[in-house]
mmCIF file of C-alpha atoms in Angstrom:
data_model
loop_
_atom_site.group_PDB
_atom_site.id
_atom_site.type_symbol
_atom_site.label_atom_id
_atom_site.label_comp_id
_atom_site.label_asym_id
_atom_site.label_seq_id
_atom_site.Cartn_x
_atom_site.Cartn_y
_atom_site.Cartn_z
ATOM 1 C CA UNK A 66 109.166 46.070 117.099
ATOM 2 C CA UNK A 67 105.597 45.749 118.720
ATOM 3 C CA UNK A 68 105.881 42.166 118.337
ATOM 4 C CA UNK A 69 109.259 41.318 120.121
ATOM 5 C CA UNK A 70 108.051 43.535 122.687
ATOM 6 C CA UNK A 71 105.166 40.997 123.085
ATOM 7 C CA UNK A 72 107.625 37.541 123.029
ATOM 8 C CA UNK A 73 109.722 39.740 125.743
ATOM 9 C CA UNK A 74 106.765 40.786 128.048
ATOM 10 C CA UNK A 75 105.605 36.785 128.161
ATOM 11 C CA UNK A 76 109.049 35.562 128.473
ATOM 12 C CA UNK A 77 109.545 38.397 131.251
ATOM 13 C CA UNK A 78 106.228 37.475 132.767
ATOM 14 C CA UNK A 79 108.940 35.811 135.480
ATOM 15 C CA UNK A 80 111.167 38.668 136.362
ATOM 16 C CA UNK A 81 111.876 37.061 139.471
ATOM 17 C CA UNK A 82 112.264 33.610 138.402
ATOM 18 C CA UNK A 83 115.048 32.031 137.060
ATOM 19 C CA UNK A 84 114.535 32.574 132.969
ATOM 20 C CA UNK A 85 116.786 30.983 130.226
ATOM 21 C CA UNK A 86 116.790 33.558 127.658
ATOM 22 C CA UNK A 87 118.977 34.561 124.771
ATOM 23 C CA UNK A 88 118.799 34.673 120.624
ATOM 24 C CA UNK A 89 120.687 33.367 117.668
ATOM 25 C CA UNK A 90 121.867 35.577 114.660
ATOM 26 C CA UNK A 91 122.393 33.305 110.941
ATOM 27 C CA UNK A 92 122.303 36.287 108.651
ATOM 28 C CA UNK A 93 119.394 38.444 108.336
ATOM 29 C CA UNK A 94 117.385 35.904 110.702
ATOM 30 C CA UNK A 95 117.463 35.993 114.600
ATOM 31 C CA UNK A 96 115.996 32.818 117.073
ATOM 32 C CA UNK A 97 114.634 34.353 120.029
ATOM 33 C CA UNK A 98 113.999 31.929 122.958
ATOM 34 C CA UNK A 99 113.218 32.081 126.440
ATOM 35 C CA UNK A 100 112.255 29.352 128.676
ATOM 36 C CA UNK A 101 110.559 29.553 131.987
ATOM 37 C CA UNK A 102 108.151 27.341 134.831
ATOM 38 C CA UNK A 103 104.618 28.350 133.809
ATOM 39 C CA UNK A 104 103.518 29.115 137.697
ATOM 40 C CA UNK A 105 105.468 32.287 136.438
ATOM 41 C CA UNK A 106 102.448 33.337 134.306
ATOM 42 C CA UNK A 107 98.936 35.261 135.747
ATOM 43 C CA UNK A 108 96.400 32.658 135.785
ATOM 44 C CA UNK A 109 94.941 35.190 133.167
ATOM 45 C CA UNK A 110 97.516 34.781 130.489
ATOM 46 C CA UNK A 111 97.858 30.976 130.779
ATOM 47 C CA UNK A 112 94.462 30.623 130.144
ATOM 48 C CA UNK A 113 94.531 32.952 127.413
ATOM 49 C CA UNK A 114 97.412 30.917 125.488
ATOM 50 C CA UNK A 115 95.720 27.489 126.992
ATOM 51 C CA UNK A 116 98.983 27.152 129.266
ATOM 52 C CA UNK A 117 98.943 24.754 132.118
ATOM 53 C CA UNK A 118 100.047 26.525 135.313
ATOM 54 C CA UNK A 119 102.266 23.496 137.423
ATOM 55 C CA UNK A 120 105.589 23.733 139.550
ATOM 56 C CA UNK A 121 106.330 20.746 137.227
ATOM 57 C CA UNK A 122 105.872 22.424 133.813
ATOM 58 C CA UNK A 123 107.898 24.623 131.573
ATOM 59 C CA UNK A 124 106.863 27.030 129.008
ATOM 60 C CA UNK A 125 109.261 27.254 125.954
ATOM 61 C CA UNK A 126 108.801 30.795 124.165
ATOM 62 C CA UNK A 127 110.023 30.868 120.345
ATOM 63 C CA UNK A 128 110.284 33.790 118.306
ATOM 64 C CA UNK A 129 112.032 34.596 114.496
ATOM 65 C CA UNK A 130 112.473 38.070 113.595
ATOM 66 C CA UNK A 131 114.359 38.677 109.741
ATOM 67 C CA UNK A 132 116.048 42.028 109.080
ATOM 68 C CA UNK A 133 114.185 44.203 106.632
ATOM 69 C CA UNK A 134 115.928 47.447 105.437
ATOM 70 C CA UNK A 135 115.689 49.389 109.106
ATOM 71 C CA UNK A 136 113.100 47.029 110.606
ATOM 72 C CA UNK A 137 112.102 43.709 111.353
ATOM 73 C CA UNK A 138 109.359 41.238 110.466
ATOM 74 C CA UNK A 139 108.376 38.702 112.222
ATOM 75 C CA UNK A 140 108.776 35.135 110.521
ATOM 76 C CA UNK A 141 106.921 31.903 110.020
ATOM 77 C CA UNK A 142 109.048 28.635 110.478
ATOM 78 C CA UNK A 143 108.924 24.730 110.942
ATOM 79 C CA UNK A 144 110.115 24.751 114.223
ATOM 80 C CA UNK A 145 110.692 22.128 115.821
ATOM 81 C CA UNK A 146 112.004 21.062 119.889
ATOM 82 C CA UNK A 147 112.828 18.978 122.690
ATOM 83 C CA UNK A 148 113.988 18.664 126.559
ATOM 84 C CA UNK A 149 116.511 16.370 127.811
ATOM 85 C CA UNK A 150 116.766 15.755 131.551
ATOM 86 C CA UNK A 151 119.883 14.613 133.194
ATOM 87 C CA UNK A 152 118.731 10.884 132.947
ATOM 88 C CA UNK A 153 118.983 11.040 129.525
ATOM 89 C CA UNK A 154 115.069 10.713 128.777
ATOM 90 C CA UNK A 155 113.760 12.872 125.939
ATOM 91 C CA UNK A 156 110.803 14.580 125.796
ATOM 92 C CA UNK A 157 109.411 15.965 122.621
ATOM 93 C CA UNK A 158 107.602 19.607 122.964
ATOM 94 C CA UNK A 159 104.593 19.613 120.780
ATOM 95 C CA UNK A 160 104.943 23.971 119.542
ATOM 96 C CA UNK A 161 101.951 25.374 118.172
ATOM 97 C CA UNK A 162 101.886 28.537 116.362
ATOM 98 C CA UNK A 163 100.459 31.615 118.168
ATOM 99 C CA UNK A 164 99.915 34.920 115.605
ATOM 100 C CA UNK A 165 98.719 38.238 117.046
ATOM 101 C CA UNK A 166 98.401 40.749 114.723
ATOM 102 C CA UNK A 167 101.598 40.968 113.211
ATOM 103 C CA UNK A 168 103.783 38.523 115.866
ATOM 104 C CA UNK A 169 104.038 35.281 115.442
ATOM 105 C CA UNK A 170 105.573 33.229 117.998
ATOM 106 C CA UNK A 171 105.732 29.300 119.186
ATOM 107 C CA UNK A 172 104.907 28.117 122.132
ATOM 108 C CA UNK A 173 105.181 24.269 123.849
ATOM 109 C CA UNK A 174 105.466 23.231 127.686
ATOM 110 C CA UNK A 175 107.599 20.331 128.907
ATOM 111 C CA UNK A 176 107.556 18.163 131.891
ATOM 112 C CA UNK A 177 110.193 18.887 134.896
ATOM 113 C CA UNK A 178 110.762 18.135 138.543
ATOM 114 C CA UNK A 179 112.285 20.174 141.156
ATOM 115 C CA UNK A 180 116.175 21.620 140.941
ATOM 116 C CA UNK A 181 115.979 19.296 137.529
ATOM 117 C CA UNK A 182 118.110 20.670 134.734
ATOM 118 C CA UNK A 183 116.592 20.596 131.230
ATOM 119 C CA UNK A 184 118.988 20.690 127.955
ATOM 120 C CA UNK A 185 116.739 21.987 125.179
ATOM 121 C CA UNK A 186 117.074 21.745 121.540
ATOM 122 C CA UNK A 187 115.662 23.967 119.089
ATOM 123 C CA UNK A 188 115.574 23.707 115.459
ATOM 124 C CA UNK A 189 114.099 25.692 113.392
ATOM 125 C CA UNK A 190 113.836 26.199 108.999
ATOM 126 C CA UNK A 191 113.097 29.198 107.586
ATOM 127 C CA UNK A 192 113.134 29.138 103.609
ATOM 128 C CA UNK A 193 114.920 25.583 103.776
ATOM 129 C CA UNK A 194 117.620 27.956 106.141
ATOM 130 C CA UNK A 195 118.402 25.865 109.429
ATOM 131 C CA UNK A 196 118.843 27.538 113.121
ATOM 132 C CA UNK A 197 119.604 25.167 115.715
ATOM 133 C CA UNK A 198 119.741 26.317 119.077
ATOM 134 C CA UNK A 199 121.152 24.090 122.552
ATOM 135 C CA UNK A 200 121.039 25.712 126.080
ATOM 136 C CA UNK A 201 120.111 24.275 129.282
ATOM 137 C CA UNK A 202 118.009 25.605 132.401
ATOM 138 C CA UNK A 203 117.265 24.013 135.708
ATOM 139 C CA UNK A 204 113.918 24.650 137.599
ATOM 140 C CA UNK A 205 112.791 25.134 140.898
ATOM 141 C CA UNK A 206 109.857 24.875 142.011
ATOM 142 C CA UNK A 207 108.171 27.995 144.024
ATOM 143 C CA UNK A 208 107.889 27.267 147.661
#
């Protein structure tokens, strides 16, 4: 449980800010996602996961957990994703893999402008298992 408490406290990072958030069950596997504008983050943190800080970038936050007897393990995946503004243009979000003891999680940042809404897609295979994942956020830049 350490570990989703460590994807929640960097997808909570922006308590005040608008955060798309939620989790998909398949099974004994659950998607965790969040997705949030990276001003959100200390200057400390997105330096430590090599973040850019911008009014005009989003962090996507990606998390698999499976269900083990009473507990749960975090997972490795192919995961793969990509933002979709309202004009139709795609953007690809390069994820890398972040492991911390025993949390892994995947992290990528997309491009946005202000009061844009992004529709993301997340796929992810675990064990040749697919999770796919739509849900769409719009941004606004701090003033």
């Amino acid at each position: 449980m350490p570990q989703l408490r460590r994807f929640l406290a960097l997808a909570l990072l922006a308590f005040a800010t608008p955060l798309a958030a939620g989790q998909l069950t398949s099974g004994d596997l659950t998607l965790h996602y969040s997705a949030l504008l990276t001003t959100s983050l200390t200057a400390e943190v997105a330096r430590q996961y090599g973040i850019t800080r911008s009014g005009n970038r989003v962090l996507l936050n990606i998390a698999l957990r499976r269900a083990v007897a009473d507990a749960d393990v975090a997972v490795a995946a192919d995961v793969r994703a990509s933002a979709t503004n309202s004009a139709g243009q795609r953007q690809e979000i390069r994820l890398r893999e972040v492991r911390e003891g025993d949390a892994i999680y995947y992290l990528g940042e997309a491009r946005v402008n202000d009061g844009e809404t992004l529709g993301f897609e997340i796929e992810a295979r675990v064990d040749d298992r697919p999770l796919q994942v739509r849900f769409q956020q719009q941004f606004f830049a701090p003033r």
